[in-house]
Short mmCIF file of C-alpha atoms in Angstrom, two decimals:
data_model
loop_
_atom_site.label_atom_id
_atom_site.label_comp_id
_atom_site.label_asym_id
_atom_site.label_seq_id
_atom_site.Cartn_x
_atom_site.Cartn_y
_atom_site.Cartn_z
CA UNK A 1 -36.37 -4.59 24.90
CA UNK A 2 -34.98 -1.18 23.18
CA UNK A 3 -34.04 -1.16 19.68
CA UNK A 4 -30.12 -0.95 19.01
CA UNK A 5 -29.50 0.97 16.05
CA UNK A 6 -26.25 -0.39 14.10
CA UNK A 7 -23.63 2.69 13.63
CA UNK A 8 -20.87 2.76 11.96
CA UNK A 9 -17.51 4.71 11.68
CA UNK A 10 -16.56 5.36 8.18
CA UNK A 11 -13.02 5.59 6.58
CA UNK A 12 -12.48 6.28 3.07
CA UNK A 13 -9.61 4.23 0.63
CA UNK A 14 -8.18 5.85 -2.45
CA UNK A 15 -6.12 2.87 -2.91
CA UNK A 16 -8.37 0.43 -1.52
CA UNK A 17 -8.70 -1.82 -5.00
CA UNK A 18 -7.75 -2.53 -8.17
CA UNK A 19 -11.31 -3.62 -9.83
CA UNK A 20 -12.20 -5.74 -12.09
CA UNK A 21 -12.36 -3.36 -15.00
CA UNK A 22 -8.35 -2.03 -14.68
CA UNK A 23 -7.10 -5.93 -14.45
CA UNK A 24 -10.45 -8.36 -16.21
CA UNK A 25 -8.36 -11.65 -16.56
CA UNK A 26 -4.79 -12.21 -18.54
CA UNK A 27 -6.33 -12.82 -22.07
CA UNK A 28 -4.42 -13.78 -25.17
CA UNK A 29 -1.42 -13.26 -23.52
CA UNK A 30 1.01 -9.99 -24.26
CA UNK A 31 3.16 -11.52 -26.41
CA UNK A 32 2.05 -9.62 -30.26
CA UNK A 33 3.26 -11.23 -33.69
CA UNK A 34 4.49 -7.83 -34.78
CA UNK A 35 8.03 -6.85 -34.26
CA UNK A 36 8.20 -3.75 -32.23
CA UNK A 37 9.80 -0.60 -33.73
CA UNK A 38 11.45 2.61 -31.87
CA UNK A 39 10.57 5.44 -34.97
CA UNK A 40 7.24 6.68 -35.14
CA UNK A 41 6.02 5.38 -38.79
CA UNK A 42 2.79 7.35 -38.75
CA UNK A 43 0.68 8.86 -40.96
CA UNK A 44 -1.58 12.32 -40.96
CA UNK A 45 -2.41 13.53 -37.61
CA UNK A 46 0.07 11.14 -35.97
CA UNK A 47 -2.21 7.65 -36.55
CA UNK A 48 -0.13 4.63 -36.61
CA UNK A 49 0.70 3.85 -40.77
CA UNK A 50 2.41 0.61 -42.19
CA UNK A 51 3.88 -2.71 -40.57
CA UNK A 52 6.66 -1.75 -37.64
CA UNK A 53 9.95 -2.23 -38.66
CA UNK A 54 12.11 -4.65 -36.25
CA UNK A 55 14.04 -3.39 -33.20
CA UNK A 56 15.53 -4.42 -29.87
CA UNK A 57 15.07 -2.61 -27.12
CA UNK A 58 17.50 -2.90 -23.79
CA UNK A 59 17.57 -6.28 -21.92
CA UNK A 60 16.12 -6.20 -18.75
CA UNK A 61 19.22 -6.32 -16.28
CA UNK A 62 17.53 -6.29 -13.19
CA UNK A 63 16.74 -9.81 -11.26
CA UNK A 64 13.47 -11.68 -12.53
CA UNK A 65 10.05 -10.66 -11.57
CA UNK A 66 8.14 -13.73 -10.58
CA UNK A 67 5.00 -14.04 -12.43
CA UNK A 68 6.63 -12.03 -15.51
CA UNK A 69 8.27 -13.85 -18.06
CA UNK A 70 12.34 -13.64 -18.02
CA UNK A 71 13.18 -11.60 -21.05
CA UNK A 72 11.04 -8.44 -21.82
CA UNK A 73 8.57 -8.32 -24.66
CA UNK A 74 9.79 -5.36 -25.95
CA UNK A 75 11.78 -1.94 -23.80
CA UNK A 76 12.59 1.36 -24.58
CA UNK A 77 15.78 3.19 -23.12
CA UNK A 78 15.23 5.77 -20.25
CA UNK A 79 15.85 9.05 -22.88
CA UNK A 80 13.31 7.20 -25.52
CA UNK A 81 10.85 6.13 -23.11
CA UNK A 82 10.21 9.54 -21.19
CA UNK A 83 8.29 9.68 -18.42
CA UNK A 84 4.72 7.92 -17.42
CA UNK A 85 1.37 10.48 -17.14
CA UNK A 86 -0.35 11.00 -14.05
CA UNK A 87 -3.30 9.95 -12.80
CA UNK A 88 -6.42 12.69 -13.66
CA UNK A 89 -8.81 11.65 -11.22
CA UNK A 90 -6.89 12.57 -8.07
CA UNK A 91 -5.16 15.62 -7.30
CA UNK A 92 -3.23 17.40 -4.66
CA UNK A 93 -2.28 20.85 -4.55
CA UNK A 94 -3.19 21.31 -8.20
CA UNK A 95 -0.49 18.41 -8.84
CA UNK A 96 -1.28 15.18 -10.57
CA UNK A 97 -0.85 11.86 -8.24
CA UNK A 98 -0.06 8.36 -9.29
CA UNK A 99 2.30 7.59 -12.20
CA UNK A 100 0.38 5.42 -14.58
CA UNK A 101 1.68 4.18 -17.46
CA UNK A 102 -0.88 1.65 -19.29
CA UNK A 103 -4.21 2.98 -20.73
CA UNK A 104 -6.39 -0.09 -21.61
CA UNK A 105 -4.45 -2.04 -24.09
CA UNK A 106 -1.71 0.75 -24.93
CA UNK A 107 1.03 2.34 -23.28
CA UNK A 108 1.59 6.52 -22.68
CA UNK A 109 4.83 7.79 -22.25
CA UNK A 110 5.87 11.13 -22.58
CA UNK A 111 8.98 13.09 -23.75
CA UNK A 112 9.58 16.56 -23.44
CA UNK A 113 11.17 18.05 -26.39
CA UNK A 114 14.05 20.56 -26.08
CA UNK A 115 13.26 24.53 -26.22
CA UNK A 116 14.74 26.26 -29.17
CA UNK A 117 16.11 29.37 -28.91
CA UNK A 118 13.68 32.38 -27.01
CA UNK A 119 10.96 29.81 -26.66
CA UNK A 120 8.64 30.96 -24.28
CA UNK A 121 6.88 27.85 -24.03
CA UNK A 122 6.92 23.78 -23.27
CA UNK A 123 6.36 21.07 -25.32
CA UNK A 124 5.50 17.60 -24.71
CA UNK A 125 5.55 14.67 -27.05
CA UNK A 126 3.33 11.92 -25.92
CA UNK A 127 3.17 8.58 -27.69
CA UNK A 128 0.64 6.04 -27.51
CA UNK A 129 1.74 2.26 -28.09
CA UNK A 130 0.12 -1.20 -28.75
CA UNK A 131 1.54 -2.93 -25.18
CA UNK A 132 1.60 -6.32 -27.06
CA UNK A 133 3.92 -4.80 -29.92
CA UNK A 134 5.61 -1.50 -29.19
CA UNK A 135 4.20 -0.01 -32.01
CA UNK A 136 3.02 3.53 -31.64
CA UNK A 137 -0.35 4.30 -32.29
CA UNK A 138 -0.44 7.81 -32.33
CA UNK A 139 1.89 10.51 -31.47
CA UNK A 140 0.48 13.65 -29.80
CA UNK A 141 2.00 17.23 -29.36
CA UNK A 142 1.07 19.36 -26.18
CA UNK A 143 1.64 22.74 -26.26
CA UNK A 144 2.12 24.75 -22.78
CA UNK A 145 1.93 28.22 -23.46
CA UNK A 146 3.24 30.88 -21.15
CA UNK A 147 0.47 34.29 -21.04
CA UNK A 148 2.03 37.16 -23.62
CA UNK A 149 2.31 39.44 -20.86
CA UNK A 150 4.44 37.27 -18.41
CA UNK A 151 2.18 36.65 -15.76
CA UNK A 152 1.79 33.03 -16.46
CA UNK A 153 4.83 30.89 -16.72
CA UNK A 154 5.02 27.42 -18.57
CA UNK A 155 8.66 26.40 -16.83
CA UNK A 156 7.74 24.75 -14.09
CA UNK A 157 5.16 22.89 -16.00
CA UNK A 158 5.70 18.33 -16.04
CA UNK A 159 4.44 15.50 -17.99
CA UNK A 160 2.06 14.36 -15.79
CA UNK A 161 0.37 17.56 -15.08
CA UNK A 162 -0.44 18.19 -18.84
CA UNK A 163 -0.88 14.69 -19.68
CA UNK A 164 -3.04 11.87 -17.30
CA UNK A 165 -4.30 8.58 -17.08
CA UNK A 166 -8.49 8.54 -17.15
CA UNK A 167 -11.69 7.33 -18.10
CA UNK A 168 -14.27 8.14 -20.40
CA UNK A 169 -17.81 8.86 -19.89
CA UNK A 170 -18.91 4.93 -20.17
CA UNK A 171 -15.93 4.11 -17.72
CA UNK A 172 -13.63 3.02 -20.54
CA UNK A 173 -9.36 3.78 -20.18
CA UNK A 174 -9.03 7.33 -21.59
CA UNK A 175 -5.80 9.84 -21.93
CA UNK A 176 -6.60 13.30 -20.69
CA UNK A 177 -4.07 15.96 -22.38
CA UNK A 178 -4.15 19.37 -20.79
CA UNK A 179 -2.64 22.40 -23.35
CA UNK A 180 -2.39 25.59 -22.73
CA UNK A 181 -2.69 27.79 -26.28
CA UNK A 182 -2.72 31.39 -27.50
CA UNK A 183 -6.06 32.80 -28.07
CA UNK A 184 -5.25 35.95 -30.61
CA UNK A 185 -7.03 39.30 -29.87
CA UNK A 186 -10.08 39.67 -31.00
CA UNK A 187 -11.61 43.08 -31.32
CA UNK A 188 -11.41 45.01 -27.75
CA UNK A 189 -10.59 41.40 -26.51
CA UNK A 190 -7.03 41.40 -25.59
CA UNK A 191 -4.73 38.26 -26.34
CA UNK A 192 -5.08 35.36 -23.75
CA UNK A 193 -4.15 32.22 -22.54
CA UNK A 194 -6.85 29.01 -22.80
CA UNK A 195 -6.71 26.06 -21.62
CA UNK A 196 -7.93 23.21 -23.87
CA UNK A 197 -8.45 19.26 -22.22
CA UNK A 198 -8.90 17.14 -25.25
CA UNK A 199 -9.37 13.31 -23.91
CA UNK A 200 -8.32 10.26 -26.61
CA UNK A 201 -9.03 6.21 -26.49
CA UNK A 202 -5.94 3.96 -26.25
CA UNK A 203 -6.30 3.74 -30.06
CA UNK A 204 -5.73 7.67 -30.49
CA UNK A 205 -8.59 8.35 -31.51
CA UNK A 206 -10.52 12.05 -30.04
CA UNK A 207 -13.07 11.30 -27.97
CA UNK A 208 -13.71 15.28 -27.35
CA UNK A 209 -12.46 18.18 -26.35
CA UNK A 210 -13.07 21.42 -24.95
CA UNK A 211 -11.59 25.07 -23.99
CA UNK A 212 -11.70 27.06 -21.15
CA UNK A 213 -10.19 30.34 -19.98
CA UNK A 214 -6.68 29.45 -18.81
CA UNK A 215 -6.84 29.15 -14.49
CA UNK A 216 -10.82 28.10 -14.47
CA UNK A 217 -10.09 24.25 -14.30
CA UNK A 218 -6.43 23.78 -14.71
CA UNK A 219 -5.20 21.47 -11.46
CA UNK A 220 -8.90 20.00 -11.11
CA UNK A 221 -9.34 16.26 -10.94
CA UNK A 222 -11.16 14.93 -14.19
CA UNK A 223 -13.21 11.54 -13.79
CA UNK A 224 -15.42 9.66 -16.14
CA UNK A 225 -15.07 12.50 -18.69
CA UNK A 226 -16.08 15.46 -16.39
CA UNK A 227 -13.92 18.27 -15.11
CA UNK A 228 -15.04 18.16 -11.14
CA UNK A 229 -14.93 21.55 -9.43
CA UNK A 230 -16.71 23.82 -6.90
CA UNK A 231 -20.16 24.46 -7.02
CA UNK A 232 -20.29 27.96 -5.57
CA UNK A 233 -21.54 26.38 -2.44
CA UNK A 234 -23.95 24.52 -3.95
CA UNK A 235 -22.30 20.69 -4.29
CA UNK A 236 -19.58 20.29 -6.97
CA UNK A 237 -20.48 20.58 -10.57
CA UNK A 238 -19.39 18.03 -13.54
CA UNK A 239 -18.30 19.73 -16.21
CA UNK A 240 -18.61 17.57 -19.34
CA UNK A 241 -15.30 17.47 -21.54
CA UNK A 242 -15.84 17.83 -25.28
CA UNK A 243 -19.64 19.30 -24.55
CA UNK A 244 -22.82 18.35 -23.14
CA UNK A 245 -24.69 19.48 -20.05
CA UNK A 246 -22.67 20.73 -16.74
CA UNK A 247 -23.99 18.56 -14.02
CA UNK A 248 -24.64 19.92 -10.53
CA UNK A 249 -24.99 17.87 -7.76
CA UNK A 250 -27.70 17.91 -5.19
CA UNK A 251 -25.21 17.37 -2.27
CA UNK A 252 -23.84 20.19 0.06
CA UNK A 253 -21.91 20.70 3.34
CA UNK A 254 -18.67 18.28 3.39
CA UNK A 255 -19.05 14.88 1.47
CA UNK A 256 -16.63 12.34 0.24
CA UNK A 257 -17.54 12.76 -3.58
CA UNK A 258 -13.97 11.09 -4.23
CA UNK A 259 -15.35 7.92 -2.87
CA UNK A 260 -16.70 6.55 -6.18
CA UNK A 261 -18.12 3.27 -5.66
CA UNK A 262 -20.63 3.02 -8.34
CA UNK A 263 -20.76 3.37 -11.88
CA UNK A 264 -21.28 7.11 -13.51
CA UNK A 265 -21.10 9.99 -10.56
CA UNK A 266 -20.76 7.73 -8.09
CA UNK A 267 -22.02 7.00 -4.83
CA UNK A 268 -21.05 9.44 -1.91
CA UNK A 269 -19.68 8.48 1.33
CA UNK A 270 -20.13 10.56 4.17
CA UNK A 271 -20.96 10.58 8.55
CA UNK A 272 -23.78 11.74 10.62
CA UNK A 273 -22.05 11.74 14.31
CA UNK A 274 -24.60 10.03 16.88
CA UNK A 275 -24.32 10.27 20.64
CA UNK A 276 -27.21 8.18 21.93
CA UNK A 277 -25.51 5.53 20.99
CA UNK A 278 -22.17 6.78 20.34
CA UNK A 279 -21.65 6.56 17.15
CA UNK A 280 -21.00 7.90 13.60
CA UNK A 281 -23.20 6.84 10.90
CA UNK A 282 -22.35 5.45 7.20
CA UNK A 283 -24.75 7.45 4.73
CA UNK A 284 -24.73 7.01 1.24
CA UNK A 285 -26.18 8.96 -1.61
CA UNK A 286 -26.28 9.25 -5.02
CA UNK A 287 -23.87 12.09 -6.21
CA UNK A 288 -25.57 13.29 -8.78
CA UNK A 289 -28.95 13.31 -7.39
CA UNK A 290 -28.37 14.13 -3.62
CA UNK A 291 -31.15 11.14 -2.94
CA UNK A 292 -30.25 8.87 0.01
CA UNK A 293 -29.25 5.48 -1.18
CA UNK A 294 -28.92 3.67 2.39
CA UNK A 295 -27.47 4.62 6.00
CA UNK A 296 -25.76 1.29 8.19
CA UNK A 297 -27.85 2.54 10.96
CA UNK A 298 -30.67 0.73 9.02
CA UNK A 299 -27.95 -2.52 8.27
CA UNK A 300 -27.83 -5.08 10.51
CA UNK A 301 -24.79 -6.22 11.33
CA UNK A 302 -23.16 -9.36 11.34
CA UNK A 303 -23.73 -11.72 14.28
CA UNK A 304 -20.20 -11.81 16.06
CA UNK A 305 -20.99 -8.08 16.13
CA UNK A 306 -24.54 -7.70 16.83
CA UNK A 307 -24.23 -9.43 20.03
CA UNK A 308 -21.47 -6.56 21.68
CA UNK A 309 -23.65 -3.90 21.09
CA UNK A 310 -25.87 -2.50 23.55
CA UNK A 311 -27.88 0.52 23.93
CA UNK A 312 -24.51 3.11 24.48
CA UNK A 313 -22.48 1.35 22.01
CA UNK A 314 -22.95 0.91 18.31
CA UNK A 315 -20.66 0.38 15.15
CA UNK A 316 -17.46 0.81 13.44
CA UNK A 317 -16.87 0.36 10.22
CA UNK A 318 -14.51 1.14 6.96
CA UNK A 319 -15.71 0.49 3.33
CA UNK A 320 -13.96 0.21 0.27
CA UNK A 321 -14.81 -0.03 -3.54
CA UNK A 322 -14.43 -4.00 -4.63
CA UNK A 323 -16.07 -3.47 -8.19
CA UNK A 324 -18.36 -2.13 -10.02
CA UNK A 325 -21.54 -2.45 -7.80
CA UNK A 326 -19.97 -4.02 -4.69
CA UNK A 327 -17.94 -2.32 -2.15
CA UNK A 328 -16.15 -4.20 0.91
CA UNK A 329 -17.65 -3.35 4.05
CA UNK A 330 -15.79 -4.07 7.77
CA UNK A 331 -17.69 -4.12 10.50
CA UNK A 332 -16.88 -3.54 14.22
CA UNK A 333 -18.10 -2.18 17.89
CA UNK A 334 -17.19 1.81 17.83
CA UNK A 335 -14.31 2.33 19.86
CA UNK A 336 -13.59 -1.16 20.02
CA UNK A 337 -11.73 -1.57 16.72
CA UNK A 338 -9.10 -3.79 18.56
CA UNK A 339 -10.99 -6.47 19.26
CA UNK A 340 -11.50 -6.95 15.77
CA UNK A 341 -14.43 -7.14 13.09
CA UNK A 342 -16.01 -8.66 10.47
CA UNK A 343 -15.51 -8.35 7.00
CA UNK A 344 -18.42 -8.73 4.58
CA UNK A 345 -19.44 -7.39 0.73
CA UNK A 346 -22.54 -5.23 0.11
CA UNK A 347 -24.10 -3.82 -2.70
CA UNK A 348 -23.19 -0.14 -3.61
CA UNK A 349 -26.59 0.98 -4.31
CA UNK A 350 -28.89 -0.52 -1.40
CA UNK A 351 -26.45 -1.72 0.90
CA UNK A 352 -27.60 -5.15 0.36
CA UNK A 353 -24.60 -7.96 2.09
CA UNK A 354 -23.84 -10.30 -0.30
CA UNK A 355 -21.75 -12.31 1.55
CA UNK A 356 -20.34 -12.26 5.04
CA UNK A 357 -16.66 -12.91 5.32
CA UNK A 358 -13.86 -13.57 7.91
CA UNK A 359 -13.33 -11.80 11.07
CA UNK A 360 -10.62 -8.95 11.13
CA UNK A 361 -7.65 -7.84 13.38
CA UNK A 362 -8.03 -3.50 13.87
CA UNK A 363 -5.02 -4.13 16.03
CA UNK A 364 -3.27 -0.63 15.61
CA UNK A 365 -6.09 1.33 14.03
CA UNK A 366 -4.39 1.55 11.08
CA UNK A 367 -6.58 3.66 8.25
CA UNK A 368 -4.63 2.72 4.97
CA UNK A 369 -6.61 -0.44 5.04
CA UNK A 370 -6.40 -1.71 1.00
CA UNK A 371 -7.99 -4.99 -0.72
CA UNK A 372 -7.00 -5.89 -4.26
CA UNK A 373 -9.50 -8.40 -6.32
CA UNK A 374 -8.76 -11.18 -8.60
CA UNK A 375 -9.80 -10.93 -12.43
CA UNK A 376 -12.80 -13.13 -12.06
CA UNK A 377 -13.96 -11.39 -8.99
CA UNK A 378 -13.73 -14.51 -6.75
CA UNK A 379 -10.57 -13.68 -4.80
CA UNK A 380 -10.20 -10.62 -2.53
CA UNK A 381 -7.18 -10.03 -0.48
CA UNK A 382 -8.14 -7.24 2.68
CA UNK A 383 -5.56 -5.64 4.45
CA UNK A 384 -6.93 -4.66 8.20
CA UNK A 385 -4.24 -2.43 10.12
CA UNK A 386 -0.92 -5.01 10.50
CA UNK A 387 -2.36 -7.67 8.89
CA UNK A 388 -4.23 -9.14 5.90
CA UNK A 389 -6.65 -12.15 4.81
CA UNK A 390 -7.50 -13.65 1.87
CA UNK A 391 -11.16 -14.67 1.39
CA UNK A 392 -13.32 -16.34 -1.49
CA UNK A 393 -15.50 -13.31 -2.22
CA UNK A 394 -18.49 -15.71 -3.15
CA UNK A 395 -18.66 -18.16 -0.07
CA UNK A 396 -16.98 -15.85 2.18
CA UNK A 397 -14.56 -18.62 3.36
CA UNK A 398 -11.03 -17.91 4.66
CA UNK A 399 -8.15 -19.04 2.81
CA UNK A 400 -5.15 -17.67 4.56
CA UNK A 401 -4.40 -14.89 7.08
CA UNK A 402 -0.70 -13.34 8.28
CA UNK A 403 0.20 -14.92 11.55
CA UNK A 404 1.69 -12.48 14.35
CA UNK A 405 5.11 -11.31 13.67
CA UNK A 406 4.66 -11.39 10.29
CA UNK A 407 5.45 -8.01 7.98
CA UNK A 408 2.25 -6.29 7.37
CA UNK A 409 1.14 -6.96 3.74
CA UNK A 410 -0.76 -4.36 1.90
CA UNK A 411 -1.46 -5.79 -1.10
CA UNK A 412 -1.26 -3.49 -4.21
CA UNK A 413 -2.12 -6.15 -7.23
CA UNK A 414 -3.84 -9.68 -8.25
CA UNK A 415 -3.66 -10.04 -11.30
CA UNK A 416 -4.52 -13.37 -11.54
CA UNK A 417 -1.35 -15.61 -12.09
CA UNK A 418 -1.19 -17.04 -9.10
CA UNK A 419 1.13 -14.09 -7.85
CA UNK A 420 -0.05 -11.21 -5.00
CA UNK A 421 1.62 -8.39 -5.36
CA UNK A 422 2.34 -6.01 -1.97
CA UNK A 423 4.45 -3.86 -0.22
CA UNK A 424 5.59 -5.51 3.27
CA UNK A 425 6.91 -2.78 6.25
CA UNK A 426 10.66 -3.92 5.74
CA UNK A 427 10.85 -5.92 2.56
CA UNK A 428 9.84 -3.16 0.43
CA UNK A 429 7.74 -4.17 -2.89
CA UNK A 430 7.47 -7.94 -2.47
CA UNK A 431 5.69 -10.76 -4.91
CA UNK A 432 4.38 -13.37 -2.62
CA UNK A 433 2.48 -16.95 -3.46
CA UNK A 434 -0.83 -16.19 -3.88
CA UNK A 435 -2.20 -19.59 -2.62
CA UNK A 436 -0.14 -19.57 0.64
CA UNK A 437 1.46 -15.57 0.88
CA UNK A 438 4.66 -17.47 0.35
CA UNK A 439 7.27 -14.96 -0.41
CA UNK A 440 8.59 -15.50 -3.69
CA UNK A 441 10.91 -12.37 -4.02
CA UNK A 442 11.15 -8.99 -2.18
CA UNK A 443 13.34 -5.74 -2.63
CA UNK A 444 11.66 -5.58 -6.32
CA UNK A 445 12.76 -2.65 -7.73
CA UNK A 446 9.58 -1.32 -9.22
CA UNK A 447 5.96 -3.52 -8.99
CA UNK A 448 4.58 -4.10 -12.51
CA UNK A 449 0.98 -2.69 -13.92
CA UNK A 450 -1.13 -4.61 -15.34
CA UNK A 451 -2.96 -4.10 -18.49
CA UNK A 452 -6.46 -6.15 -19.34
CA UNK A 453 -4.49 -7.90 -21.68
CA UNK A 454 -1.88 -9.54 -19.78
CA UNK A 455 0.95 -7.23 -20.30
CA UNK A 456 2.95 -6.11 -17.63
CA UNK A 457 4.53 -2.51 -17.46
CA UNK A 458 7.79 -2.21 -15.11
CA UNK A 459 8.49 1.82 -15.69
CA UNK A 460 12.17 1.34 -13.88
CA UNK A 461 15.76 4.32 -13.49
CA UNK A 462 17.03 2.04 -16.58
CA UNK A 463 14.20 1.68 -18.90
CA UNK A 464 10.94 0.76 -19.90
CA UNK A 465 9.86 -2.37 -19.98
CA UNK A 466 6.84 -5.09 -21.03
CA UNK A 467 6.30 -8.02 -20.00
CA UNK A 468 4.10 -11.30 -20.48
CA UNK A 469 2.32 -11.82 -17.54
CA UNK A 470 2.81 -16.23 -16.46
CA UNK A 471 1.33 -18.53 -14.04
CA UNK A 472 3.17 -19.31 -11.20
#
């Protein structure tokens, strides 16, 4: 009897899952002993200095949250609040994607100041806040320069462009503030415009920073400390913020290098079409090294799939990051999605399966497929075109899927109070019983972000607001 070789047709998720690092379990609870105050008390270089003085901020008008408590922790008005930074590690068009508003423990929110007369240039006043007080930590200036000789503007420059959500080289929550300064003429050197990323904990404090001539990087992703950017044909190079070595990788030709499954540069997702069987391989490979990790025409497949393969026909498959290490892997017969798959968990590095979960509905070939995991890593909720199921991640079991006719759930957040957050096709932003999808409220204005400290954010038209995450 011939070998069959398992294939697999890949599909990438930028959303696919909140991990374990962004949302590790509501500890201590959000609620801080400090009063929270609206001035900015701080001392030299903008650090935090002496206790907050008392304040209210606005009550929270809108109808309750469940899973939040009633009454905010503390809120700031629209015109005090400003606007949330972006997200540094995708981009589109040079634009920043994804309003994010907590960084680790602390919130960023960002004002721009008014121009004074003749200004030629913008200014931005971030400040960074404890989430379970209010108070600010630190208060930043960025400067966005326009070029002395007019060819660079600063007016159509916005918060989160200059000033993003990241991580730091060990994977911790870092702020990413992009300036744009004046470098003064220096002998036949004319003057010039730089660009300068400087990256800071949630605490405020510099992590590093660097400066480049003004164009070179600006509107590039940044991830894990790195400024990620063309190669010159040659793979993408890392360009290490605040000094150090400029990676190059080893990898060439088309790649997913966005698809970051691992820890440091990642591993790499990307196809090698096969037409004896038909098929499209998974290969993955270390980003930084260009060495082949592991291809699924080496996995074997589950058994439900296994046996509807034949010598013509291979797999189909979509994978998404679960957490750091593991990756959610769905398996099903290429070109056959509709009859539905399996879903199982693999290691990142080897392709290992760890566990082999519940079958899956590829109904409408749907490729925004998303899974969000619990705190503890035990719960995974998988959406799979119109559809979703909630499995134990360690024994694989089932423990509830949508019935037909139901709204499509794609779940967004699990934080871990017994509340699954989602957006449903008509009901909008929805919070729904975790333990049974029950739908506990839907039409919610804005869904809440989660710290790792059991605040939640709700950035709304009205105000900012922070809540302490409760059981439900």
């Amino acid at each position: 009897m011939k070998t069959v070789k398992w294939t697999v047709k890949w599909q990438t998720r930028s959303t696919a899952v909140i991990g374990a690092a962004l949302v590790m379990g509501l500890v201590a609870g959000c609620d801080g002993a400090a009063a929270p105050h609206g001035g900015d008390r701080a001392g030299k270089d903008g650090a935090a200095s002496g206790a907050p003085a008392a304040r209210k901020g606005p009550a929270w008008t809108g109808k309750a949250i469940p899973g939040l408590a009633a009454k905010a922790s503390w809120s700031l008005s629209s015109e005090e609040a400003g606007s949330c930074p972006g997200y540094a590690g995708t981009m589109s068009n040079g634009r920043a994607e994804d309003e994010r508003c907590v960084v680790g423990d602390a919130s960023a929110l960002v004002v721009e100041e008014p121009r004074g007369e003749g200004a030629t240039g913008t200014r931005f006043t971030v400040r960074l806040r404890d989430l379970k007080t209010g108070a600010v930590r630190r208060k930043l200036t960025v400067r966005v320069a326009a070029d002395p000789d007019g060819t660079v503007e600063s007016d159509g420059a916005t918060a989160a462009d200059h000033v993003q959500v990241s991580e730091w080289k060990d994977g911790s929550p870092a702020l990413l503030v992009r300036s744009r300064v004046h470098a003064p003429a220096d002998g036949p050197a004319k003057e010039r415009l730089r660009s300068v990323f400087t990256m800071y904990d949630p605490s405020g404090r510099k992590l590093g920073s660097s400066a480049f001539d003004a164009g070179a990087y600006d509107g590039l992703p940044v991830r894990r400390g790195y400024v990620v950017a063309d190669g010159d044909g040659d793979g993408q190079k890392y360009v290490p913020v605040g000094g150090g070595k400029t990676v190059v990788t080893a990898l060439k030709g088309e790649t997913e290098l966005g698809t970051r499954i691992d820890a440091g540069f990642g591993v790499s997702i990307s196809s090698d079409v096969s037409y004896q069987p038909a098929a499209e391989w998974l290969v993955a490979t270390d980003a930084r090294t260009g060495k082949k990790l592991w291809s699924t025409e080496d996995l074997e497949p589950p058994a439900a799939i296994r046996e509807r393969l034949d010598e013509e026909t291979g797999t189909s498959s979509w994978i998404a990051p679960l957490q750091e290490g593991r990756a959610v892997l769905g398996w099903s017969v290429y070109a056959e999605e509709s009859k539905g798959g399996v879903l199982t968990i693999i290691d990142a590095k080897t392709g290992r399966r760890l566990t082999e979960g519940p079958a899956s509905d590829y109904s409408t070939g749907a490729d925004d497929d998303a899974a969000v995991l619990s705190p503890d890593g035990g719960t995974v909720v998988t959406q799979y075109g119109e559809g979703a199921v909630a499995w134990d991640t360690a024994s694989g079991k089932e423990l509830w899927r949508q019935a037909a006719g139901e709204q499509n759930i794609r779940p967004v957040a699990l934080p871990g109070n017994g509340v699954l957050y989602a957006e449903l096709d008509e009901g909008g932003p929805a919070a729904l019983r975790m333990r049974d999808k029950k739908v506990l409220r839907t039409g919610i204005e804005k869904l809440p972000e989660f710290s790792a400290n059991g605040c939640a954010v709700v950035k709304a038209d009205h105000g900012f607001y922070v809540f302490t995450a409760q059981d439900v």
